[in-house]
Coordinates of C-alpha atoms and ligand atoms in Angstrom, one line a residue:
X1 CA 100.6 120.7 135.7
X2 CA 100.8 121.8 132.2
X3 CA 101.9 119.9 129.2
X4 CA 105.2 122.0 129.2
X5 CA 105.9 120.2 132.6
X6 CA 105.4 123.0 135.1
X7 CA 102.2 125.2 136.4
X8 CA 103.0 128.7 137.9
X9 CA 100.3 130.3 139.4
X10 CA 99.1 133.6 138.0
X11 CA 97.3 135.6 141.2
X12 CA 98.2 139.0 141.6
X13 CA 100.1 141.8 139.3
X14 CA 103.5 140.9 140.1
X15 CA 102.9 137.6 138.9
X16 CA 102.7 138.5 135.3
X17 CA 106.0 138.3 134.0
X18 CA 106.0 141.4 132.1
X19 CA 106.0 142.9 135.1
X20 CA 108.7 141.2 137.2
X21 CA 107.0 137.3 137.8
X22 CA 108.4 133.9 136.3
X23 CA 107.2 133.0 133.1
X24 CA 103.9 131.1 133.1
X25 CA 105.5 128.4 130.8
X26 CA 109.1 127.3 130.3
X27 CA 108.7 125.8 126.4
X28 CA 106.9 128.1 124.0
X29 CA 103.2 127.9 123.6
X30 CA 102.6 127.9 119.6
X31 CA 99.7 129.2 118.2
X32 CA 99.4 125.8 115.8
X33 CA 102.2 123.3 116.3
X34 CA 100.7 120.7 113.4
X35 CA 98.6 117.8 114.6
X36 CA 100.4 114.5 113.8
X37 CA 97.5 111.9 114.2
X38 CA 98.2 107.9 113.9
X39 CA 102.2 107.5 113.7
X40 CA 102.5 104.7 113.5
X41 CA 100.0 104.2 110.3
X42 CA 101.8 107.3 109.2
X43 CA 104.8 105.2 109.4
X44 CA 103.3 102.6 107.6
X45 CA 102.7 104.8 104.7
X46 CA 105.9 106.1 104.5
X47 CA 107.8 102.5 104.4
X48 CA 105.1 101.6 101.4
X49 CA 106.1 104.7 99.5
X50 CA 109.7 103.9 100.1
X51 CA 108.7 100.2 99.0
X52 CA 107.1 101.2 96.3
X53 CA 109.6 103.6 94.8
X54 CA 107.1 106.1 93.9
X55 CA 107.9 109.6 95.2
X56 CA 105.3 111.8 93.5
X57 CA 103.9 112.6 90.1
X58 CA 100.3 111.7 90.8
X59 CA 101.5 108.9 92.5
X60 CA 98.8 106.4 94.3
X61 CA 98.8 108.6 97.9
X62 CA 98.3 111.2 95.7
X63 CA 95.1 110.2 93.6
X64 CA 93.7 108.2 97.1
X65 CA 94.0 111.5 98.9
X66 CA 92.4 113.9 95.9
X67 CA 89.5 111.0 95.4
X68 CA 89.1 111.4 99.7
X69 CA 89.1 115.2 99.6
X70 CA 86.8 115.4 96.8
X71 CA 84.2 112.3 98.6
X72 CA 84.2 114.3 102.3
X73 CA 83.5 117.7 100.4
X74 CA 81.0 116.7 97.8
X75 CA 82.4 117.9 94.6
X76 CA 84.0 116.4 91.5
X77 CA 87.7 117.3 91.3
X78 CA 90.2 117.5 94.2
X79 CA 93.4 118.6 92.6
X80 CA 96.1 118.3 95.2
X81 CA 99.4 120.4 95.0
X82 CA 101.9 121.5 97.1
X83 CA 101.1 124.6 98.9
X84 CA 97.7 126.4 98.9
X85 CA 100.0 129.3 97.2
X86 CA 100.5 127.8 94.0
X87 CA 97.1 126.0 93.8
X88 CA 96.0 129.9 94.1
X89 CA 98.4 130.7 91.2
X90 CA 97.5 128.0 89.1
X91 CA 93.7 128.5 90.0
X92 CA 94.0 131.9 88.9
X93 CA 95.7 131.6 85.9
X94 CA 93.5 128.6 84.8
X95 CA 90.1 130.5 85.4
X96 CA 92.1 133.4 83.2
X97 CA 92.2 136.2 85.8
X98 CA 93.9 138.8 84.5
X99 CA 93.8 143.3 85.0
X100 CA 92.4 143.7 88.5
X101 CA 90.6 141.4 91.0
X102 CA 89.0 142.2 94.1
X103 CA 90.3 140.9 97.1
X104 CA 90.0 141.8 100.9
X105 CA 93.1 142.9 102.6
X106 CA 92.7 141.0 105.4
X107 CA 94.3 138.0 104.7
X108 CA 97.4 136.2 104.5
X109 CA 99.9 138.0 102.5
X110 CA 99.5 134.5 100.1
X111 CA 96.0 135.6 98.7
X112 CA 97.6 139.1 97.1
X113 CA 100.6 137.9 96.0
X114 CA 99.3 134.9 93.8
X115 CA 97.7 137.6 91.7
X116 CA 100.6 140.0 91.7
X117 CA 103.0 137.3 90.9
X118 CA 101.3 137.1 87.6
X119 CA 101.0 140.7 87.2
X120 CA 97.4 141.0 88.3
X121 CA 96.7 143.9 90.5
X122 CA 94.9 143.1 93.8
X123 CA 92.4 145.8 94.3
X124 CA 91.8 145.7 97.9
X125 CA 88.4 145.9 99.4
X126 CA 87.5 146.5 102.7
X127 CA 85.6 144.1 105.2
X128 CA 82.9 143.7 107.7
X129 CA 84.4 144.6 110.7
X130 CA 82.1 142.0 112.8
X131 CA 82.5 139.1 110.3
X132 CA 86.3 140.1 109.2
X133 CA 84.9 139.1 105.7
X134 CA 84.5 140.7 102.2
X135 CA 82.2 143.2 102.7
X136 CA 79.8 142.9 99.7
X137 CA 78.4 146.2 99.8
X138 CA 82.0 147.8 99.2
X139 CA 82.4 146.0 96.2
X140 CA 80.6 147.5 93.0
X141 CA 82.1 150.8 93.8
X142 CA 85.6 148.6 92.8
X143 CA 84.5 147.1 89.6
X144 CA 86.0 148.4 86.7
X145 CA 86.3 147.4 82.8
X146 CA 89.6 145.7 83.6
X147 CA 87.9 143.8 86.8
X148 CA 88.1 140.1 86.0
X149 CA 86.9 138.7 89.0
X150 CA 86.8 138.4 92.5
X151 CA 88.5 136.1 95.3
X152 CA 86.3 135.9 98.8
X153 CA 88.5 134.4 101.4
X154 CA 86.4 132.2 104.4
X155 CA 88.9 133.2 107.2
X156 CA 88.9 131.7 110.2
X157 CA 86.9 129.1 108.3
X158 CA 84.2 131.6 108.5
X159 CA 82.5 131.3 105.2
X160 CA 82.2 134.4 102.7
X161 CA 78.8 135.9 102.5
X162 CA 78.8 133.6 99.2
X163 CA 75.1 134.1 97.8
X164 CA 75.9 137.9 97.9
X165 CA 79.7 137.7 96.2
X166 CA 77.9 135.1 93.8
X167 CA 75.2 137.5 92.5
X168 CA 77.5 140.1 92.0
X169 CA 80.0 138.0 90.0
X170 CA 77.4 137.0 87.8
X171 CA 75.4 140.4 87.6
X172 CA 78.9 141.8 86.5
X173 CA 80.1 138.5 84.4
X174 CA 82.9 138.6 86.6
X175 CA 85.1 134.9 88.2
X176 CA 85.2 134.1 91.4
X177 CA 87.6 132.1 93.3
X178 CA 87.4 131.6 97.1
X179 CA 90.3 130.9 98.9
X180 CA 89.2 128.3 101.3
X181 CA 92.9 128.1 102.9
X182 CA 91.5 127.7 106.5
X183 CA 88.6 126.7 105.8
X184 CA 88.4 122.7 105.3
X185 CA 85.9 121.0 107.3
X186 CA 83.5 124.5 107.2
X187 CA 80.4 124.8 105.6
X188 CA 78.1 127.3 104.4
X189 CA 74.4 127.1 104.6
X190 CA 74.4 123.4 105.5
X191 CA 76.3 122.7 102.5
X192 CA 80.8 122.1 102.8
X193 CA 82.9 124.8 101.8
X194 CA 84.7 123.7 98.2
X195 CA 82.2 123.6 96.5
X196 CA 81.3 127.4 95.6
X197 CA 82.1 129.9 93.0
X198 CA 84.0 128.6 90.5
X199 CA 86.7 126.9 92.7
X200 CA 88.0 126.9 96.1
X201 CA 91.3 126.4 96.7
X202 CA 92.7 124.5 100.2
X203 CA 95.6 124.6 102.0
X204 CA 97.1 121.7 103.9
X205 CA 100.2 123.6 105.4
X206 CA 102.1 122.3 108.4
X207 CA 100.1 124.6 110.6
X208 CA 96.6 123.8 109.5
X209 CA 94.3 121.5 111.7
X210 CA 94.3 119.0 108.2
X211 CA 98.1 119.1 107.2
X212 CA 100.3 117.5 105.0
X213 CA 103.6 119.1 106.0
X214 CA 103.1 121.4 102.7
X215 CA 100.4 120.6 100.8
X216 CA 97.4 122.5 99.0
X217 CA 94.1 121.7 96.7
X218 CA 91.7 123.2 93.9
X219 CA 88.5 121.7 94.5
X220 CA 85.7 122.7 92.0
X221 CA 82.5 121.0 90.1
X222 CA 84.0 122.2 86.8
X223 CA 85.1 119.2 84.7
X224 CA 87.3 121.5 82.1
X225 CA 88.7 123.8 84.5
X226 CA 90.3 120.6 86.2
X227 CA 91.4 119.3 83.8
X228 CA 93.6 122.2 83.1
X229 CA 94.7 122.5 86.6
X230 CA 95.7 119.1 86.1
X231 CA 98.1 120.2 83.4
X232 CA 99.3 122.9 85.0
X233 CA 100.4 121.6 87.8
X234 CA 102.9 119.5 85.8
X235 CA 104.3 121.5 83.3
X236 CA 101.4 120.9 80.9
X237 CA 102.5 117.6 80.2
X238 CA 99.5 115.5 78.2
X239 CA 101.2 112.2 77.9
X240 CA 105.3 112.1 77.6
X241 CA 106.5 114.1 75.7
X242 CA 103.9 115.9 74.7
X243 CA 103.1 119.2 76.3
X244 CA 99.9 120.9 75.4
X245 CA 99.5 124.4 77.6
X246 CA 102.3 126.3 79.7
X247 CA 102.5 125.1 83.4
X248 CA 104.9 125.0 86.3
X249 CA 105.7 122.1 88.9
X250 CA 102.5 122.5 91.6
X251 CA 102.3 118.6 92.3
X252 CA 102.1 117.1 95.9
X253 CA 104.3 114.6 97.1
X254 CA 103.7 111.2 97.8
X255 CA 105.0 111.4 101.4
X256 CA 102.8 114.8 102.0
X257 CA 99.8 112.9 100.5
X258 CA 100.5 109.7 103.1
X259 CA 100.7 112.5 106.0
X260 CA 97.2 114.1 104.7
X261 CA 95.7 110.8 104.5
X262 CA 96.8 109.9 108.1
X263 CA 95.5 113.2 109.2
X264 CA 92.2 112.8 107.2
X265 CA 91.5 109.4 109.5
X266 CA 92.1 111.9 112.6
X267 CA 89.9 114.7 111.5
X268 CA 86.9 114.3 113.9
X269 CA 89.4 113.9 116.7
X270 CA 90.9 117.3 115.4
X271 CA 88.0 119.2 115.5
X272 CA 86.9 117.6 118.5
X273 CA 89.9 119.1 120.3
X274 CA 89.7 122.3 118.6
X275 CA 86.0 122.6 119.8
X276 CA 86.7 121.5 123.5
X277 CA 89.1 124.4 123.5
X278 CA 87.5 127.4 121.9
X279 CA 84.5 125.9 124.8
X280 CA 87.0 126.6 127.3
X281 CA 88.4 130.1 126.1
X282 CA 84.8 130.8 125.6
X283 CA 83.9 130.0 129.6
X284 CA 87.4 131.3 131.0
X285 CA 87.8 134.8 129.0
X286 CA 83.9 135.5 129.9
X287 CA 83.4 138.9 131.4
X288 CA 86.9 140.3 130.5
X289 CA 86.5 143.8 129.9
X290 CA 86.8 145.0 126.6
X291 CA 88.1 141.3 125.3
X292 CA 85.1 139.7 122.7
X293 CA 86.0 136.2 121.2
X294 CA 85.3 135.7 117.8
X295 CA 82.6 133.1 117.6
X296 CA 81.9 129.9 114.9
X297 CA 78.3 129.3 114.0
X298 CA 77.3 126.1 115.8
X299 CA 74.7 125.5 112.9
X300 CA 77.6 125.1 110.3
X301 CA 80.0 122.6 110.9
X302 CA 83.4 124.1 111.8
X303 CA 87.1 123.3 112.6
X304 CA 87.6 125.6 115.3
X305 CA 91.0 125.9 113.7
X306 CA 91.6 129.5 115.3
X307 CA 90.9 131.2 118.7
X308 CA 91.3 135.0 117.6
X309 CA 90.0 137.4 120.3
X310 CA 89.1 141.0 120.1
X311 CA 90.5 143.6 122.2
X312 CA 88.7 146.9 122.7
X313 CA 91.3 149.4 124.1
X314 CA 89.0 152.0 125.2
X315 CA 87.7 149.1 127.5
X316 CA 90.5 147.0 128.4
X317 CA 92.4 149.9 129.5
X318 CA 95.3 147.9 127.6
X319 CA 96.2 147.8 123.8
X320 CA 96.4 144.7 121.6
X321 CA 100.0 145.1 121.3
X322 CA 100.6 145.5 125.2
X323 CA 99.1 142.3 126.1
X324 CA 100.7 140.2 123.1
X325 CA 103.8 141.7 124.5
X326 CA 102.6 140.6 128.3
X327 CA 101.6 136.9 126.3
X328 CA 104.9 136.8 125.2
X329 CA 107.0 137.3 128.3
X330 CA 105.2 134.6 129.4
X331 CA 106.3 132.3 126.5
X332 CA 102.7 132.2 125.2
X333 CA 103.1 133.4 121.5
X334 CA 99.9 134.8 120.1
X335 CA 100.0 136.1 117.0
X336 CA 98.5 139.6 115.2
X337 CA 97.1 138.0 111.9
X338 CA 96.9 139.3 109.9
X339 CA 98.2 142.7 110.9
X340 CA 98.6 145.0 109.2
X341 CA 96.8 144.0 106.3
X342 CA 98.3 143.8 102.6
X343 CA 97.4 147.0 101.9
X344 CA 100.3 148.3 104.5
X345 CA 103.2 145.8 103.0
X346 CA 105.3 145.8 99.8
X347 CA 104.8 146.3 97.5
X348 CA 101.2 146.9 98.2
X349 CA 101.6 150.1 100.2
X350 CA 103.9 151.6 97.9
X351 CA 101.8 150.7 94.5
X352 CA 98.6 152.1 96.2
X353 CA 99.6 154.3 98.9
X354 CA 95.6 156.4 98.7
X355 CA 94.1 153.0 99.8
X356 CA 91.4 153.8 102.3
X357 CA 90.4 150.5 104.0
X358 CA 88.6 151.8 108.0
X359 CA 87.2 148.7 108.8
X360 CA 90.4 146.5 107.7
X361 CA 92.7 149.1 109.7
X362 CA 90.4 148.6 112.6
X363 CA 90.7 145.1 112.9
X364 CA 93.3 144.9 112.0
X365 CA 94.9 146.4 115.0
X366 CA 92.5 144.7 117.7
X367 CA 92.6 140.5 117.0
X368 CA 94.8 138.4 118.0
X369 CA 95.0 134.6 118.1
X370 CA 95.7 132.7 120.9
X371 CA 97.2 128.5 121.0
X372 CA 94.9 125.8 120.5
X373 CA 95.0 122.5 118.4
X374 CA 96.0 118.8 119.6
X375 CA 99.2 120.3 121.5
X376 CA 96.9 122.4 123.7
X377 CA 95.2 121.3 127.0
X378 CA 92.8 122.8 129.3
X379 CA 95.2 123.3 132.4
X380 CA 97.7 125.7 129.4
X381 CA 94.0 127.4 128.3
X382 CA 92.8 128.1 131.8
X383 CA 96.3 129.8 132.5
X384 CA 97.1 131.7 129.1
X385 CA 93.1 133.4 130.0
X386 CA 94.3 133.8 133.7
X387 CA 96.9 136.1 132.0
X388 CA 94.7 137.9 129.7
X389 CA 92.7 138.7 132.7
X390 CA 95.2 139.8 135.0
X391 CA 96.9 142.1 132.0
X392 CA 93.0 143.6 131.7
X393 CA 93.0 144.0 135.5
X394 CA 96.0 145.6 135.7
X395 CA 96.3 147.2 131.7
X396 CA 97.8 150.4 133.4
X397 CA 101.1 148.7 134.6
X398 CA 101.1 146.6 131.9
X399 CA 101.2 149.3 129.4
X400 CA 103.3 151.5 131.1
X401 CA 106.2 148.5 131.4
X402 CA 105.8 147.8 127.3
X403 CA 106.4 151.4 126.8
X404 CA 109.6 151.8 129.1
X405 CA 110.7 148.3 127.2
X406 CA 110.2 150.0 124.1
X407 CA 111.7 153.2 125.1
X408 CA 114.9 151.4 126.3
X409 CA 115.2 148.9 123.3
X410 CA 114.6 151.8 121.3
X411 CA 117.5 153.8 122.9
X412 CA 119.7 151.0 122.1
Ligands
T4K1 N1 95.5 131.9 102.1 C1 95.3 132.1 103.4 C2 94.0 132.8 103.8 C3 96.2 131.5 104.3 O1 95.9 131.6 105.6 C4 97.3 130.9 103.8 C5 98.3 130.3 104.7 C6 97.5 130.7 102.4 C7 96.6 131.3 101.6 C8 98.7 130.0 101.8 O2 98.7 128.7 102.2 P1 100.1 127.8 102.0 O3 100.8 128.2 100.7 O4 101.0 128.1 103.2 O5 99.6 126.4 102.0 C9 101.4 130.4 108.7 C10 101.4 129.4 107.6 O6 102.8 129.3 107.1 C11 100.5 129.7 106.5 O7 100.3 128.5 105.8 C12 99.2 130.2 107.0 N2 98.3 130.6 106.0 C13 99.4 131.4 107.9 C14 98.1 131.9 108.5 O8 100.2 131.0 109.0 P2 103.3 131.9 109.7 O9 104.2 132.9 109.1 O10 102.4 132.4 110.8 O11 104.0 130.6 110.1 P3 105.0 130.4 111.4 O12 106.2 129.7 110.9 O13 105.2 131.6 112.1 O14 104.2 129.3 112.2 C15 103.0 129.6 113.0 C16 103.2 128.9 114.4 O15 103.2 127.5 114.3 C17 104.4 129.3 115.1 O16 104.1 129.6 116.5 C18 105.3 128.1 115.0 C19 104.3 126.9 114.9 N3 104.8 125.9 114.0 C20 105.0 126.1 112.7 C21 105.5 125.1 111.8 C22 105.7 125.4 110.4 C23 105.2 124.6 114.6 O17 105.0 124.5 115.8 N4 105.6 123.7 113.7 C24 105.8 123.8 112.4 O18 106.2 122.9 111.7 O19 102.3 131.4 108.5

């Protein structure tokens, strides 16, 4: 039985239900419904807050959870704020980005806008097509006099190749910024991610193993550059009435403080989950033709946030596309991130249409996540693989039926 209340068994072609079978599961399977952790002390926190009468503005849940943060990843500030997207804004504006910045393409959309929201052009650098990371080597060839710094991105909690983007920062007297957004809990060379380059910045979003319904955070070892942040995030606002530098509203809310708190006493739990399950997609999708899992370093400490896979057409006999499609007839919704890279949307492909980016384009159109987190068990994992397996088996069908669906949704 799975935890959507039914099991239907998944045995021959015609059980897929792209191709005529029932529907694996009768509820949605979500890549990363949010992990809730203790309610009832959850609950607890929300009735102080409501006790208390003190919503937000650095607000007790607030400085407990920043002081927390800060403790687990070994640096001196934690600046908590409401979405990882603003603490990128505010990070980036406070370091004084400004003219171009490096950035990889593939990423969430977030990490290119934050600059471009402040008028600061992304230049978009291609990645390692085996670690979906920065590429270092295809960064000096970028730098110009306008370059002001460079913003690695650890996705999939897979840390940056740090030591090489550091040296090149510095050789080139350039910032640089990580965003961390995935990556809490991750570490790099023995040592937690938040604590490299200048800053990292967090994100504590709904769908994040650590959440806080929204939430975000600028961690960094740099005394003055928090203290800005600090007044940034609240309308630069020294003392009352007195406002000392140009800022916006980034602060964190009391009640999405008391939710990351109550996640932060889950964590191990979290990551324990996480890690049984990328164990079992690791056993159950082994020897899939053409089908690689992208794997976490068992020497770093990880969260096993994401299960992304790696489909090899020429193998598989069946496109990425074709077996999301078959995933989703049977209400399993894997995801293409971060397809098709932010080089291919607005205004991005517009502004730099010449953008050559092979290895980004590549990946780009072969991963795909698959569900896990605390709302995932192993009777749902064994059965979403069981599907992947029989769409390899039979990739011809499979990708004849998405094209006729295409063709007749298309003639609509
Ligand atoms: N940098 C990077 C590298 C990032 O990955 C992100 C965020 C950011 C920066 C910016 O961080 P924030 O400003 O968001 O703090 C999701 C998240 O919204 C986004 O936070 C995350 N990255 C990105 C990778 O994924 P979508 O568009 O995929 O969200 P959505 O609504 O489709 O939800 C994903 C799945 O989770 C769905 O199957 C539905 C399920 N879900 C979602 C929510 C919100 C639930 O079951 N319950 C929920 O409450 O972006």
């Amino acid at each position: 039985m799975n935890l959507s209340g039914r099991s239907v068994a998944k045995e021959v072609a015609a059980d897929l239900a792209v191709l005529g079978g029932a529907p694996a599961f009768a509820e949605p399977l979500h890549i990363g419904r949010p992990n809730i952790g203790d309610r009832e002390r959850l609950l607890a926190r929300f009735n102080d807050l409501l006790d208390r009468r003190w919503l937000t503005n650095a607000g007790p849940y607030v400085q407990e959870f920043e002081t927390r943060i800060a403790e687990r990843l070994g640096v001196a500030h934690c600046v908590a704020m409401c979405n990882a997207t603003i603490a990128l804004e505010i990070a980036i504006r406070a370091l004084d980005l400004r003219g171009e910045v490096i950035v990889p393409s593939f990423t969430f959309v977030a990490t290119a806008h934050a600059l471009q929201w402040q008028e600061i052009s992304p230049v978009f650098c291609d990645i390692d097509p085996c670690t979906h990371l920065l590429d270092p080597a295809c960064i000096e060839e970028l730098i110009t006099p306008r370059t002001s710094g460079i913003i690695g991105v650890h996705l999939w909690g897979r840390a940056c190749d740090v030591d090489a983007l550091a040296e090149i920062a510095q050789r080139h007297g350039l910032r640089l910024l990580f965003d961390a957004a995935p990556a809490f809990g991750c570490s790099y060379r023995g040592r937690m991610i938040g604590g490299f380059g200048h800053a990292e910045v967090l994100s504590f979003h709904a769908t994040k193993f650590l959440n806080s319904f929204e939430g975000g955070a600028v961690v960094t070892d740099d005394h003055a550059l928090a203290e800005r942040m600090r007044l940034m995030k609240n309308f630069g606002f020294a003392d009352y009435d007195e406002v000392v530098h140009v800022g916006t509203n980034g602060k964190m809310t009391e009640v999405a403080a008391a939710m990351g708190l109550t996640s932060l006493e889950s964590l191990d739990e979290f990551i324990g989950v996480n890690q049984r399950n990328y164990r079992l997609y690791r056993q159950h999708l082994a020897g899939i033709p053409g089908v690689t899992q992208l794997s976490y370093d068992e020497g770093e400490a990880n969260n096993y946030q994401y299960i992304v896979i790696e489909l090899d057409e020429a193998v598989a006999g069946l496109s990425r596309d074709a077996l999301q499609a078959a995933l989703q007839a049977e209400n399993v919704l894997a995801r293409r991130y971060f397809y098709p890279g932010c080089h291919r949307m607005e205004p991005y492909r517009s502004r730099f249409p010449h953008v050559l980016l092979p290895a980004t384009d590549r990946v780009a159109s072969r991963v795909l996540t698959l569900p896990t987190g605390t709302a995932v068990g192993p009777e749902e994992i064994a059965t979403v693989c069981r599907i992947v397996r029989l769409a390899v088996e039979y990739g011809a069908q499979v990708m004849d039926r998405v094209r006729d669906r295409r063709k007749s949704l298309d003639a609509v």
